[in-house]
mmCIF file of C-alpha atoms in Angstrom:
data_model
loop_
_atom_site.group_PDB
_atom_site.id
_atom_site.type_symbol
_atom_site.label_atom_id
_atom_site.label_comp_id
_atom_site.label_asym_id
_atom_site.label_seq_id
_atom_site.Cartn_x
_atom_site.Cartn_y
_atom_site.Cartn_z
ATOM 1 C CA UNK A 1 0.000 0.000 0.000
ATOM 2 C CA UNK A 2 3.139 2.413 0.702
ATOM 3 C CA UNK A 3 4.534 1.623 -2.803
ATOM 4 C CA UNK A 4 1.051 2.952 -4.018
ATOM 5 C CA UNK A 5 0.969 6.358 -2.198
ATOM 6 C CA UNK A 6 4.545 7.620 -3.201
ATOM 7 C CA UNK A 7 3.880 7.370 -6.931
ATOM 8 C CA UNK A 8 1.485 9.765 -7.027
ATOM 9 C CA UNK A 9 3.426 11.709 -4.327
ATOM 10 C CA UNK A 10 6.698 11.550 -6.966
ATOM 11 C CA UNK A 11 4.263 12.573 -10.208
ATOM 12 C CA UNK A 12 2.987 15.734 -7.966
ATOM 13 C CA UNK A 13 6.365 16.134 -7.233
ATOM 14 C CA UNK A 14 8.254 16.190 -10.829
ATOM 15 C CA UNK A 15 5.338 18.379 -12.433
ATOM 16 C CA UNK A 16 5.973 21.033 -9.851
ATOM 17 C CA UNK A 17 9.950 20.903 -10.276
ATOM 18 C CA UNK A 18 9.935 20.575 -13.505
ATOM 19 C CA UNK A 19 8.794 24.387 -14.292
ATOM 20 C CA UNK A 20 11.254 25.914 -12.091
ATOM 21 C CA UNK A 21 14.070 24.840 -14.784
ATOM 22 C CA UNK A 22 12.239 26.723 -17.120
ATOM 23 C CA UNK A 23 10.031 29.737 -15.992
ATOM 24 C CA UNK A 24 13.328 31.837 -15.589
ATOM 25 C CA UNK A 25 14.388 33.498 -18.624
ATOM 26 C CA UNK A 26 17.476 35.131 -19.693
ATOM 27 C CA UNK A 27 16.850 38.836 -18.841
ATOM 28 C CA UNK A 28 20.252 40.228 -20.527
ATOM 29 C CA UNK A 29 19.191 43.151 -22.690
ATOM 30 C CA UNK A 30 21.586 45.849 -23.461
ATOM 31 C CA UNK A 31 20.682 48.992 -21.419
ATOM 32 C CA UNK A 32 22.003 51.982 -23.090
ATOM 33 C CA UNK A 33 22.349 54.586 -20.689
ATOM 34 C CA UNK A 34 23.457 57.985 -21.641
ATOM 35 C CA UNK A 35 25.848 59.594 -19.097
ATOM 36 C CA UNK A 36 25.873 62.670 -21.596
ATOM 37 C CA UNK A 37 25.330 65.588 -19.470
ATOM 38 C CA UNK A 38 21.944 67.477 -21.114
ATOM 39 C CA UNK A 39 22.972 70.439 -24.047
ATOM 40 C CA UNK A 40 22.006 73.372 -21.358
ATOM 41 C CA UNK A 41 22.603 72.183 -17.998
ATOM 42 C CA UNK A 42 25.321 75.078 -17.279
ATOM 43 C CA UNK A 43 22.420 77.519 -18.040
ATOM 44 C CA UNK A 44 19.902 75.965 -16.415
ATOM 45 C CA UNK A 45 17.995 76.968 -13.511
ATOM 46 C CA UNK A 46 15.707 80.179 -12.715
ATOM 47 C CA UNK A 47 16.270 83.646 -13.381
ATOM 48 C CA UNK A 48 14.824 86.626 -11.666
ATOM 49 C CA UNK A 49 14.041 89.846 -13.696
ATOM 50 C CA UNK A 50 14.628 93.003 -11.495
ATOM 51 C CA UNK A 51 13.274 95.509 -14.152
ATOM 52 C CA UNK A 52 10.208 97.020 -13.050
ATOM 53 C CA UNK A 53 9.325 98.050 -16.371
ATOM 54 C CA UNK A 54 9.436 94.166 -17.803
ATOM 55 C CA UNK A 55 6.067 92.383 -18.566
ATOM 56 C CA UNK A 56 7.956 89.161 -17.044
ATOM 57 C CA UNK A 57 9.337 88.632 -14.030
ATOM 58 C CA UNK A 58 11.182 85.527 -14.457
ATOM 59 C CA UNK A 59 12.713 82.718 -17.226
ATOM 60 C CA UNK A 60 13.592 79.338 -15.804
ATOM 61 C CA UNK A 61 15.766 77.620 -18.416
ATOM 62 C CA UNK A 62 15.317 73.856 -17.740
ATOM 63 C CA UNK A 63 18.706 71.596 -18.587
ATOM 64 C CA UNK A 64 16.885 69.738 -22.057
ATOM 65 C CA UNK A 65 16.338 73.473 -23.286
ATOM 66 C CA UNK A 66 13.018 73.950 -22.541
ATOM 67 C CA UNK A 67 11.907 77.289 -20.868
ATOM 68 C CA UNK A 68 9.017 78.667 -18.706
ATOM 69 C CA UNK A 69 8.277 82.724 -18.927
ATOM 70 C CA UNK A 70 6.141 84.202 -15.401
ATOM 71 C CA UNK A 71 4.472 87.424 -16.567
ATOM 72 C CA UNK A 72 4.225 89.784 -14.431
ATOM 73 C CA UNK A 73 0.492 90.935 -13.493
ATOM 74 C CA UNK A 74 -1.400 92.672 -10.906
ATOM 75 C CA UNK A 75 -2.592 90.345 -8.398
ATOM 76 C CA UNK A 76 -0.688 86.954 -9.231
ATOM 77 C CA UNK A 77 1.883 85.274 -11.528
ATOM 78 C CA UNK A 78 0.504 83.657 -15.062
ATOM 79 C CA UNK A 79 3.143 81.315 -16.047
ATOM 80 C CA UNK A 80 3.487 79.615 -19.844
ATOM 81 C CA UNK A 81 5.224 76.993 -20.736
ATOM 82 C CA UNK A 82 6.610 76.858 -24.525
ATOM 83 C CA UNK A 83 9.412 74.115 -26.021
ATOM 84 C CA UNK A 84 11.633 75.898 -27.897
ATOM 85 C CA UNK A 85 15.639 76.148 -28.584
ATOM 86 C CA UNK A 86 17.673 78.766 -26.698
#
């Protein structure tokens, strides 16, 4: 009656090893990463207009050479955004 029970026990067994050899895959794609540093990251960052007279009151240059403009206004700051080389 033992010799009965373990064969099943064995088939259970091998079906539920037997995928482990196999459900793994090779995960080795080439990762390109660029350690370029972006076109405008020296003039990058936020800059304050002091001119009183100047519809805007800042730029901020962002490092992939996008921009935003603030106008100035009355009450509170309308800011843009527009893609566009420098």
């Amino acid at each position: 009656m033992k010799k009965y029970c373990k064969i099943p026990f064995l088939v259970l067994l091998a079906v539920l090893t037997v995928p482990c050899f196999f459900s793994c895959s090779d995960d080795t794609e080439d990762v390109v990463v660029n350690m370029n540093p972006p076109q405008y990251e020296s003039v990058s960052g936020k800059y304050e207009i002091t001119d009183s007279s100047s519809p805007y009151a800042s730029i901020e240059l962002g490092a992939s050479g996008d921009y935003v403009v603030i106008k100035r206004s009355s009450g509170y700051a309308v800011s843009s955004l527009q893609k566009g080389n420098l």
